[in-house]
XYZ file of C-alpha atoms in Angstrom:
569
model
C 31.772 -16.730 1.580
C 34.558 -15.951 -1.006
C 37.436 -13.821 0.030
C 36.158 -10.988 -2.676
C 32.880 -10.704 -0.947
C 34.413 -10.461 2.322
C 36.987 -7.796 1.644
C 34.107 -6.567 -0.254
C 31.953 -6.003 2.698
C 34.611 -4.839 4.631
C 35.298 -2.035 2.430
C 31.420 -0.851 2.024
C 31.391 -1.659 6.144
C 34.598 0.591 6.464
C 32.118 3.656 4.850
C 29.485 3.278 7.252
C 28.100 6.474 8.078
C 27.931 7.016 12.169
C 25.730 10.155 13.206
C 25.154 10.582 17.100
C 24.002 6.977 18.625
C 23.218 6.216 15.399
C 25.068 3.003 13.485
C 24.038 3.109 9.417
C 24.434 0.107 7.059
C 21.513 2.282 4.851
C 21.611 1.617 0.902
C 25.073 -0.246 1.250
C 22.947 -3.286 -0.954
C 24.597 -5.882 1.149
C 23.481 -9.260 0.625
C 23.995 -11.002 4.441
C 22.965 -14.788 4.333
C 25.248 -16.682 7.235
C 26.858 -15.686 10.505
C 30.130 -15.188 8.385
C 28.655 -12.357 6.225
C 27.581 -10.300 9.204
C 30.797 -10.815 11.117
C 31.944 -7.120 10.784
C 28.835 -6.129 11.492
C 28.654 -7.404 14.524
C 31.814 -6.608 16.139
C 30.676 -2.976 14.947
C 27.107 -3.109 16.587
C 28.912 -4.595 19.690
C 32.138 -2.010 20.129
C 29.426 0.807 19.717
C 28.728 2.571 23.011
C 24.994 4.171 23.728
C 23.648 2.388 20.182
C 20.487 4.223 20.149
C 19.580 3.891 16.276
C 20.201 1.056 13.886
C 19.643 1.344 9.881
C 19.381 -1.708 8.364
C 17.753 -0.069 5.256
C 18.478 -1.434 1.460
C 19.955 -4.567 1.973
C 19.055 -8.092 1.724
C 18.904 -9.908 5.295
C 18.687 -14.105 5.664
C 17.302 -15.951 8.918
C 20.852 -16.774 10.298
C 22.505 -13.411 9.257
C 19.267 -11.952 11.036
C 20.203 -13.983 14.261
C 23.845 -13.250 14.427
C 22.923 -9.582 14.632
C 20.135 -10.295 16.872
C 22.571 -11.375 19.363
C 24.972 -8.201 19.054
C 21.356 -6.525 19.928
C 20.821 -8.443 23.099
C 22.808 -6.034 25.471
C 21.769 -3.028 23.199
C 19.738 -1.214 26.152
C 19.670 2.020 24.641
C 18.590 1.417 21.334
C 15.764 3.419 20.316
C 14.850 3.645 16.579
C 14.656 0.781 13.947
C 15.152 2.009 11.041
C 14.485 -1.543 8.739
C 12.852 -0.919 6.026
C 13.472 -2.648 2.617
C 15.994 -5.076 4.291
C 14.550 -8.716 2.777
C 14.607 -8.032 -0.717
C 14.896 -11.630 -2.258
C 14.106 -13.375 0.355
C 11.392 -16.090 0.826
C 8.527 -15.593 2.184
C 9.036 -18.225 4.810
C 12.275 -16.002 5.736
C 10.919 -13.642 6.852
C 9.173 -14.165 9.967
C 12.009 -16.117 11.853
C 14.341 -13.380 11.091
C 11.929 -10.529 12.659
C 11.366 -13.047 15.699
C 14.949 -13.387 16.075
C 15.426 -9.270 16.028
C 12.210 -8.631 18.361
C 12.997 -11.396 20.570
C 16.597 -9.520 21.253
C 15.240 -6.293 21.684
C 12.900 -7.657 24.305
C 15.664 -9.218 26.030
C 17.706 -6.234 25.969
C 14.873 -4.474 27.328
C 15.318 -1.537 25.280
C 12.257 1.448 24.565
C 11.959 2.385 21.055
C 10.487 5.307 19.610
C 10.633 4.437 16.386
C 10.393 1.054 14.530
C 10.073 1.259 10.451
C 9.131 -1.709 8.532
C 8.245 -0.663 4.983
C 9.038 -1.956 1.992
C 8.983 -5.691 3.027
C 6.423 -7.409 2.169
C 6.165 -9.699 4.233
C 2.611 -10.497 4.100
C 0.064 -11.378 7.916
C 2.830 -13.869 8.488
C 5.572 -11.093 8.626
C 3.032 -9.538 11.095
C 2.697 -12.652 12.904
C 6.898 -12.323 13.216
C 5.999 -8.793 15.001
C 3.773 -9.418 16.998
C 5.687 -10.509 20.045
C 7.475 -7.461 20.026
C 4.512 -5.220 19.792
C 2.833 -6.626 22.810
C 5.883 -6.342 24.598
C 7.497 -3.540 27.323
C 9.998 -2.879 24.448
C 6.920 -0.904 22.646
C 5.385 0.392 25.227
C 7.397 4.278 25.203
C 6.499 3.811 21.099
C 6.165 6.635 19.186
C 6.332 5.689 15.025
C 4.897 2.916 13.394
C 5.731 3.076 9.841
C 4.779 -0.140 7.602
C 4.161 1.285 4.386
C 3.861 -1.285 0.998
C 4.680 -4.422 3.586
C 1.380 -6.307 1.927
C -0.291 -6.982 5.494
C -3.953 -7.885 3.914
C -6.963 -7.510 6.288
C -5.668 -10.911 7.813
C -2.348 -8.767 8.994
C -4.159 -5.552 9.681
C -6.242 -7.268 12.286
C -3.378 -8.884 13.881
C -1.834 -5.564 14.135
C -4.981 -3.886 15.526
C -4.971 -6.449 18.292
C -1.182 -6.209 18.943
C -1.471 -2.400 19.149
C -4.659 -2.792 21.956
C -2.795 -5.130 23.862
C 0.054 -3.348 24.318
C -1.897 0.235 25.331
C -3.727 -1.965 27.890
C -0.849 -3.445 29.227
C 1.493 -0.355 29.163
C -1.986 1.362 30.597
C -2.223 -1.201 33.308
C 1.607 -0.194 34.707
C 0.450 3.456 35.212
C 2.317 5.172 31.716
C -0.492 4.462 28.806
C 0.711 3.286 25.328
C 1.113 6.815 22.628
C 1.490 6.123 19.025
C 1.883 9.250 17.335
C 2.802 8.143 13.785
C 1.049 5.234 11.897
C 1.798 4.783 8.524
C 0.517 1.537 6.686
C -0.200 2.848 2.879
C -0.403 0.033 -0.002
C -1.329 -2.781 2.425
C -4.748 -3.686 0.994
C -6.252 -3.769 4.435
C -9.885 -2.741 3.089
C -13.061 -2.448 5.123
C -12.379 -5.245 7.447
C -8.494 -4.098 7.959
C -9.280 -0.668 8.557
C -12.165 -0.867 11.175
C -10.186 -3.384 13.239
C -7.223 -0.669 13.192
C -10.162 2.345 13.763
C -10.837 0.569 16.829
C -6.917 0.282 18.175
C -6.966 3.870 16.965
C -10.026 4.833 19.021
C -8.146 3.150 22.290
C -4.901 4.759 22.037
C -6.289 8.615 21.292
C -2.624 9.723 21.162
C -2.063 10.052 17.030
C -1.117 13.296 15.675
C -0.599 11.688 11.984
C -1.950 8.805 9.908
C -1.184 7.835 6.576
C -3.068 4.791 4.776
C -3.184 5.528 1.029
C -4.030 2.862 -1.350
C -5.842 0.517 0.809
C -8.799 -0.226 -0.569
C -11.068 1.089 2.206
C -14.580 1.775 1.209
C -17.118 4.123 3.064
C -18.033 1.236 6.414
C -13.966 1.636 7.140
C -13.435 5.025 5.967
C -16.653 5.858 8.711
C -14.843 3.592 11.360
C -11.519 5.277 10.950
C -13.931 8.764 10.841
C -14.923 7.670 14.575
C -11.320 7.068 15.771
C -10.380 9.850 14.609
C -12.709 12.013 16.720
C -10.238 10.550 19.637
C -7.590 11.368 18.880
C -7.436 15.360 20.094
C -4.021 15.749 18.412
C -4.462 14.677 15.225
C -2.093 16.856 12.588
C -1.496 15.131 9.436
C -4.628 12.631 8.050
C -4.174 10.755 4.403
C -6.091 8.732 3.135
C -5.436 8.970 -0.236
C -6.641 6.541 -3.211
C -9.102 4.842 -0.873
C -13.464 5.299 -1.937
C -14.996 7.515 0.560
C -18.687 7.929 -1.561
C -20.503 10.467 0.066
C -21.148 8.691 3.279
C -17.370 8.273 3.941
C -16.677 12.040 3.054
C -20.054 13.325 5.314
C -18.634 10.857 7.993
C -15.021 12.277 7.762
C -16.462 15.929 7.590
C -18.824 15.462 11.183
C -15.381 13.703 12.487
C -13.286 16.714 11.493
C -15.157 18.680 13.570
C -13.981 17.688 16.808
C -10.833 18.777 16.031
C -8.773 21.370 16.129
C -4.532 20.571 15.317
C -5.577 19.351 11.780
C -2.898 20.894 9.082
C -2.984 18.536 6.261
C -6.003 16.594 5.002
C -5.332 14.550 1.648
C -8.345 12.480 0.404
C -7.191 12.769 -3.269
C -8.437 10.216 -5.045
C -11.097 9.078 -2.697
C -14.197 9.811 -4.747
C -15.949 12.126 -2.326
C -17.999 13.724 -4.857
C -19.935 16.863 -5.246
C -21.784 16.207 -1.433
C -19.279 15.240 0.761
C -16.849 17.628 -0.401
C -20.059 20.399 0.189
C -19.405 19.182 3.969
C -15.978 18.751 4.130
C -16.165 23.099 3.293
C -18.724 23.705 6.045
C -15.936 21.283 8.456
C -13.213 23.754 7.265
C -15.049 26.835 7.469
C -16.388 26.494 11.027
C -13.255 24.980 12.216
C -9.544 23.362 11.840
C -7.881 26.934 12.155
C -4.241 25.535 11.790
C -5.008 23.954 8.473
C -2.444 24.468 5.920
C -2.792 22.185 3.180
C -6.324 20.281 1.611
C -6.354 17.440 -1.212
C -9.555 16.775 -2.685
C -8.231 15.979 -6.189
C -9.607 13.752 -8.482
C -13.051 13.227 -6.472
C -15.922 14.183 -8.805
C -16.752 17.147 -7.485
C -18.463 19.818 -9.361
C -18.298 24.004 -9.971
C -20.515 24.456 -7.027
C -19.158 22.123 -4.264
C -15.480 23.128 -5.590
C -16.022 27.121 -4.831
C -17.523 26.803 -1.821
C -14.357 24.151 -0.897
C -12.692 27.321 -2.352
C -14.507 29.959 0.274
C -14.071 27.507 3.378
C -10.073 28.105 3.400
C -10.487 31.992 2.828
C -9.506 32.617 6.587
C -7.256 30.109 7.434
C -4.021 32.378 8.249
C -1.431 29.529 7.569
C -2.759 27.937 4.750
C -0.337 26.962 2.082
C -2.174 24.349 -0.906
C -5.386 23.690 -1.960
C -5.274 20.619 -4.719
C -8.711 20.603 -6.735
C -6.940 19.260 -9.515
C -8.988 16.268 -11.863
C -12.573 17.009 -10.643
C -15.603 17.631 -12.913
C -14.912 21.271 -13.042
C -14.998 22.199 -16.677
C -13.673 25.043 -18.287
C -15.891 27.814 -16.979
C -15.861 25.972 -13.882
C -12.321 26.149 -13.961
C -12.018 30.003 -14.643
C -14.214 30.655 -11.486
C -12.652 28.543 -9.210
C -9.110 30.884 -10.189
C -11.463 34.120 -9.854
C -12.223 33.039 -6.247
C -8.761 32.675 -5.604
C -7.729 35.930 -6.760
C -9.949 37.562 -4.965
C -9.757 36.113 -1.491
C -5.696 36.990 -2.172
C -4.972 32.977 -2.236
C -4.283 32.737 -6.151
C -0.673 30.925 -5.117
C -2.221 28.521 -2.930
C -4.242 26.791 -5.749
C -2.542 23.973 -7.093
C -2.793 23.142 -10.771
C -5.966 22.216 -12.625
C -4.362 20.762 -15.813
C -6.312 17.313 -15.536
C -9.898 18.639 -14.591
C -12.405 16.001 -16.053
C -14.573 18.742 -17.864
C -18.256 18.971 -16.978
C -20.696 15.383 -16.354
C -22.574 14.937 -19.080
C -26.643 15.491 -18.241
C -27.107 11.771 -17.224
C -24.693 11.938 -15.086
C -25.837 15.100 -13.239
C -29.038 13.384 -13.483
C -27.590 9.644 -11.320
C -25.952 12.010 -8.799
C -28.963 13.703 -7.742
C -30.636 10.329 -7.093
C -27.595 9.320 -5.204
C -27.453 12.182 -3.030
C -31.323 12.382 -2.281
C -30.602 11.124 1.297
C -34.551 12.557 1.942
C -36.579 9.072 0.658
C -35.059 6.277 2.992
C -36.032 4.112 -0.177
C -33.049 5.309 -1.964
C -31.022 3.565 0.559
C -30.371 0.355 -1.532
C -30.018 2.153 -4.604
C -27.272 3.804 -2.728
C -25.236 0.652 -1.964
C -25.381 -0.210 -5.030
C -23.787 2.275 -6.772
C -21.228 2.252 -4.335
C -20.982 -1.601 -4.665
C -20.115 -0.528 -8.490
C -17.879 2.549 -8.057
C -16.107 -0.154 -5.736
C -15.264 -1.372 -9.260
C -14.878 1.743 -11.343
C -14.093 4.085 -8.941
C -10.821 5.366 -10.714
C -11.993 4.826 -14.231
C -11.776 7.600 -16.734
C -14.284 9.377 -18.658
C -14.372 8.085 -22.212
C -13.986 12.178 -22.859
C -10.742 12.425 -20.999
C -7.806 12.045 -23.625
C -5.133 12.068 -21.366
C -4.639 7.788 -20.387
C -5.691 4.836 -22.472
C -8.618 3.090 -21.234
C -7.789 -0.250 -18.547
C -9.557 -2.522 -21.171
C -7.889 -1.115 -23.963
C -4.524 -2.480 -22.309
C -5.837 -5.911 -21.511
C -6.987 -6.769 -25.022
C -4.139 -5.093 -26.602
C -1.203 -4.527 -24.398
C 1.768 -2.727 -24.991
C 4.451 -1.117 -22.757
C 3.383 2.677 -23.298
C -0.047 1.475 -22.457
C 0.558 0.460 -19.233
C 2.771 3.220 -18.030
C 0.455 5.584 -19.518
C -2.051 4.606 -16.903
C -0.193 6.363 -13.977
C 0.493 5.823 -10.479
C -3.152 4.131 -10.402
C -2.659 1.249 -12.310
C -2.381 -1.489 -10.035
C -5.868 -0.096 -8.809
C -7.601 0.668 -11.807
C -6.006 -3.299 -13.140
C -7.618 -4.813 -9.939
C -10.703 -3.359 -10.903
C -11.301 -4.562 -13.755
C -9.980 -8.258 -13.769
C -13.120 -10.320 -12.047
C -11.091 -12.888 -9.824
C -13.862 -14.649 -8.877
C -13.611 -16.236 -12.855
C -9.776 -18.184 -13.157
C -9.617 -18.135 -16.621
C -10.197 -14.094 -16.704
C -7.819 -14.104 -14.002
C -5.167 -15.818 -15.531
C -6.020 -14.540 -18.892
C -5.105 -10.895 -17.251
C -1.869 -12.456 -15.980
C -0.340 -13.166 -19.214
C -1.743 -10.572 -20.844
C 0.340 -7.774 -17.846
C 3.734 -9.930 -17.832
C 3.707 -10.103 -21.855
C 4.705 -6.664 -21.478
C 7.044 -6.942 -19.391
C 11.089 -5.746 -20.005
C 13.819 -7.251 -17.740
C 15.750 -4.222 -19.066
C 13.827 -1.837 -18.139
C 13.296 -0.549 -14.722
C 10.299 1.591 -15.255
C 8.262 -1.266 -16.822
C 9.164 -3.873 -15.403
C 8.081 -2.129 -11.569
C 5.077 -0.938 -13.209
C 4.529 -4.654 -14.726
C 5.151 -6.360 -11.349
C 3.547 -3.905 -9.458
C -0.046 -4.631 -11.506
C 0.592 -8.575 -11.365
C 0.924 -8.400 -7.560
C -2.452 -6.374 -7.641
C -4.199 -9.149 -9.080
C -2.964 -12.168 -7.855
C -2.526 -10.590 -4.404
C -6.515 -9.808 -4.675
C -7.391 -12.889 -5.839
C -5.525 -15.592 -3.890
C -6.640 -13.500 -0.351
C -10.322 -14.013 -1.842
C -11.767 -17.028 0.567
C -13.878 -18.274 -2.699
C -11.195 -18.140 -5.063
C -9.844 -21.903 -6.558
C -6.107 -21.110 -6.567
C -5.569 -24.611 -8.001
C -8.078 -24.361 -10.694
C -6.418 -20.790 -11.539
C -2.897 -22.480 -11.934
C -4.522 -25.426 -14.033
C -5.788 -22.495 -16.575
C -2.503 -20.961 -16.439
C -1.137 -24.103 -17.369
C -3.333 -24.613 -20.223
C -3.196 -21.431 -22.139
C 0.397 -21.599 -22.128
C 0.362 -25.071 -23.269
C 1.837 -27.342 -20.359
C -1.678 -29.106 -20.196
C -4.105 -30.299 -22.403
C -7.572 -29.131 -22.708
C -10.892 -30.878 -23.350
C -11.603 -27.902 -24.900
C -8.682 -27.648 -27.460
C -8.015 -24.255 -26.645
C -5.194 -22.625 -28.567
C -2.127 -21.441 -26.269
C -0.635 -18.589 -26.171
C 2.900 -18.151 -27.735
C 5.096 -17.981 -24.624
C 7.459 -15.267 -23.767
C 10.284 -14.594 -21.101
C 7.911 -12.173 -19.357
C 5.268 -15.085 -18.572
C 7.507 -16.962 -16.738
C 9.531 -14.267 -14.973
C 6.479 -12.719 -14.001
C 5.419 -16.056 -12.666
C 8.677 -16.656 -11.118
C 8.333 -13.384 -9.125
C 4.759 -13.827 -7.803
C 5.648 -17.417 -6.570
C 8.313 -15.849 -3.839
C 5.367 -13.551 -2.728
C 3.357 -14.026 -0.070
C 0.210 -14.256 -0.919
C 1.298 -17.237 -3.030
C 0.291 -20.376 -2.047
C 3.126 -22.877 -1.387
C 1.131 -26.213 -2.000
C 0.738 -24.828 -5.959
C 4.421 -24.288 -5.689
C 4.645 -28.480 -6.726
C 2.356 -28.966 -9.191
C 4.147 -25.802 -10.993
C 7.677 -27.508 -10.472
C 6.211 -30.961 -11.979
C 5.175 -29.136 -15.826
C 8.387 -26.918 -16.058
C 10.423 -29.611 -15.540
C 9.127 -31.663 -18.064
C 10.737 -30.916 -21.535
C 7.987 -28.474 -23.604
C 8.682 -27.197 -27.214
C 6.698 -23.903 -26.193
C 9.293 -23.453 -23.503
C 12.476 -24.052 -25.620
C 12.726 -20.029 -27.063
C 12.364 -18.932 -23.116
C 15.433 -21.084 -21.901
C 16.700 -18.668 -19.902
C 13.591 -17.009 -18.082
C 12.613 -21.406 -17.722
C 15.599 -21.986 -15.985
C 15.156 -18.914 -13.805
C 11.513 -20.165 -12.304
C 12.888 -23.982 -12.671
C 15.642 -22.761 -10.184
C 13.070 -20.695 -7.746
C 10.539 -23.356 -7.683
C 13.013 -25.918 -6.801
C 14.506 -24.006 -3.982
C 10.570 -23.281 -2.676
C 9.912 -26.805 -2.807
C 11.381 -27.746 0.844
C 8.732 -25.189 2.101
C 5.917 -26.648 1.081
């Protein structure tokens, strides 16, 4: 390590903020590869008396750096929060997992009781699970309290390793007389879907001791939105439930409502963005009108819920004495629908709890009022199949915008003509709403969508570039954890629209840009990446390419990455 970087570190070390037990290397956006690096870390993490919270947060941490402090940790008895989050930034995937091992393993041996252990930000894929796992199941979780893995890219392969990790360490905490009680979980952006979810429900179910939950973005559909409904009916203490951005349908949201009723601590409730439509938000109302006195706040934004279902959501918070928000905002509500739903609110005295409804959908048009009644005619058991099967395709649209609604470019529109302003003007949702539409089952679609999202793409700036990276990881993330998709035959296509490999049939590339290949160079370091492409990839850059000579630079950069993934594979 150069003398710079050391008196470097020394100086940021020298700043290190030290609250009461706690040690903080937070946001110092150190970069710690080798035993050298950490040096002054460790002496700190060693002198410190009654270390009972580490942050580790915001920098980048390699496998030997991780060890080095691992050892510091090894007499750390009193150490009680984790705060790690966003601390492998940069790193390999294969990283990863030794380094947590290394960390868990010393907290083990130090046989310390945490409270809190936070994750996010990493992701580090099931195989970063895998590299918690150990820890979870041990003593030194057994007094835990917060689980917070937010955006760490766990999969339903990772969500059911957790699931088991959490049961196993309630029934062996449970077994030495003083029972396993999570009372935080957080796990948003993880893509744990149906499968992911229900194995969690049921670790959920077993514990009974959560008072919140957050898993936004997640892509749970009604079977683990009902699952998670029944776990939740177990847990008596239950205060903060979001579940944002994931598709309820009316089953989910009639599921979630009949849950809701067995409890009574509930104070925020956010399914925004979870489709619960005009019926399930009908019984959500009756839930909140016949019960959940301590409620305070309710999202059911952006759900398709009509006039009628939205008043009497409206009504059903008209006596709750601490209530604070009511979000209604980007439902089907229309104009006049609109002006009642404020006219309610003024006259139940609640006209400040009622968030904005700047980006109401305006009223179905008759068609539409015409599908839902089919959908929601729950009396002719016949209409069960019809049922799935709109669900199977709001699975695939369930975010999409009415062609009416001026106010974000169609997801289409961007793939066949993508700009920039396009993409951003999508919102928060695009990565979603992206998904959706590219069909990963077909390669050639899905690598068609690939360079058509990193064409857009600006090293310079920050905004698109996330937003950019963000979508690609949405796709390929989808599509390579899809057992039927032909990851080699996907990488062959890539290869032959950009013009590294010859088609039989002659298909024109596409004129190659830095964002291609520095799009391609990020997703390679991800995790759901496969590491036997990671060759075949390394064999066509390297081999000289006219269509590669005006992207030297961004060539270079994935030449370099590919070569250093190469030992991996």
């Amino acid at each position: 390590m150069a003398s710079d970087d050391v008196a470097n570190l020394a100086d940021s070390l020298a700043k290190t903020q030290v609250n009461e037990g706690e040690l903080s290397y937070k946001g110092k956006g150190l970069k710690l590869d080798n035993a050298q690096s950490v040096e002054q870390m460790v002496k700190e993490i060693g002198e410190f008396e009654g270390l009972r919270a580490l942050r580790l947060e915001g920098n980048t941490i390699g496998v030997e750096a991780a060890q080095t402090i691992a050892k510091a940790l090894e007499n750390k008895s009193d150490l009680q929060c984790c705060h790690w989050s966003d601390m492998f930034t940069g790193r390999l995937r294969a990283e990863i997992p030794p380094a947590l091992v290394s960390l868990g393993d010393a907290l083990i041996l130090a046989g310390a009781r945490l409270k809190v252990l936070d994750l996010s930000d990493n992701a580090f894929g099931p195989d970063g699970v895998k590299g918690i796992e150990k820890l979870l199941k041990s003593a030194a979780c057994h007094t835990l309290q917060e689980l917070r893995l937010n955006n760490c890219g766990m999969g339903i392969g990772g969500g059911k390793i957790l699931a088991a990790a959490l049961s196993e360490c309630h029934q062996q905490s449970s077994a030495l007389g003083a029972p396993f009680k999570l009372k935080v979980f957080i796990a948003g952006r993880n893509r744990l879907e149906n499968d992911g979810a229900t194995a969690l429900a049921q670790a959920f179910q077993l514990m009974g001791s959560l008072e919140e939950v957050h898993m936004p973005q997640n892509g749970i559909n009604y079977p683990g939105v009902t699952a998670l409904a029944t776990a939740m009916q177990h847990n008596p203490q239950l205060r903060v439930l979001n579940l944002n951005d994931n598709t309820f349908t009316k089953k989910g949201a009639m599921a979630m409502a009949q849950a809701l009723k067995h409890l009574r601590n509930v104070q925020v409730i956010n399914f925004g963005d979870c489709l619960v439509r005009s019926e399930g938000a009908s019984a959500l109302a009756e839930t909140v009108r016949e019960g959940l006195p301590l409620l305070k706040e309710l999202n059911l934004s952006f759900g398709e819920i009509m006039e009628e279902a939205a008043l009497e959501v409206a009504q059903s918070v008209q006596h709750k004495d601490q209530f604070e928000k009511l979000d209604l905002n980007g439902n089907s509500l229309g104009e006049d629908g609109c002006k009642s739903l404020k006219q309610l609110m003024e006259s139940i005295n609640m006209a400040d709890k009622l968030g904005s409804l700047s980006d109401d959908e305006g009223e179905p048009e008759d068609d539409e009022d015409d599908d839902d009644d089919d959908d929601d005619d729950d009396d002719d058991e016949d209409v069960e199949e019809e049922e799935e099967e709109e669900e199977e395709k709001t699975e695939l649209n369930q975010f999409s915008t009415p062609p009416s609604a001026p106010r974000t470019p169609d997801v289409s529109s961007f793939l066949s003509f993508p700009s920039p302003d396009k993409l951003l003007r999508l919102g928060e949702k695009r990565s979603v709403l992206i998904q959706q539409q590219v069909d990963v089952l077909d390669v050639c679609k899905t690598a068609e969508a690939f360079l058509k999202i990193s064409s857009v793409y600006k090293d310079n700036d920050a905004e698109v570039k996330s937003a950019v990276l963000e979508s690609i990881d949405a796709v390929l993330s989808k599509a390579f954890f899809t057992p039927s998709f032909q990851g080699l035959a996907f990488v062959s296509s890539l290869l032959v629209m950009v013009g590294l490999l010859k088609s039989e049939d002659k298909l024109k590339p596409v004129k190659v840009v830095p964002g291609h290949l520095l799009c391609l160079e990020h997703a390679v370091k991800q995790s759901y990446f496969p590491r036997e492409h990671i060759t075949v990839l390394n064999a066509f850059m390297s081999r000289p390419n006219k269509s590669l000579e005006v992207c030297s630079s961004a060539r270079d950069r994935l030449k370099n990455t590919l070569q250093k993934l190469i030992p991996e594979c």
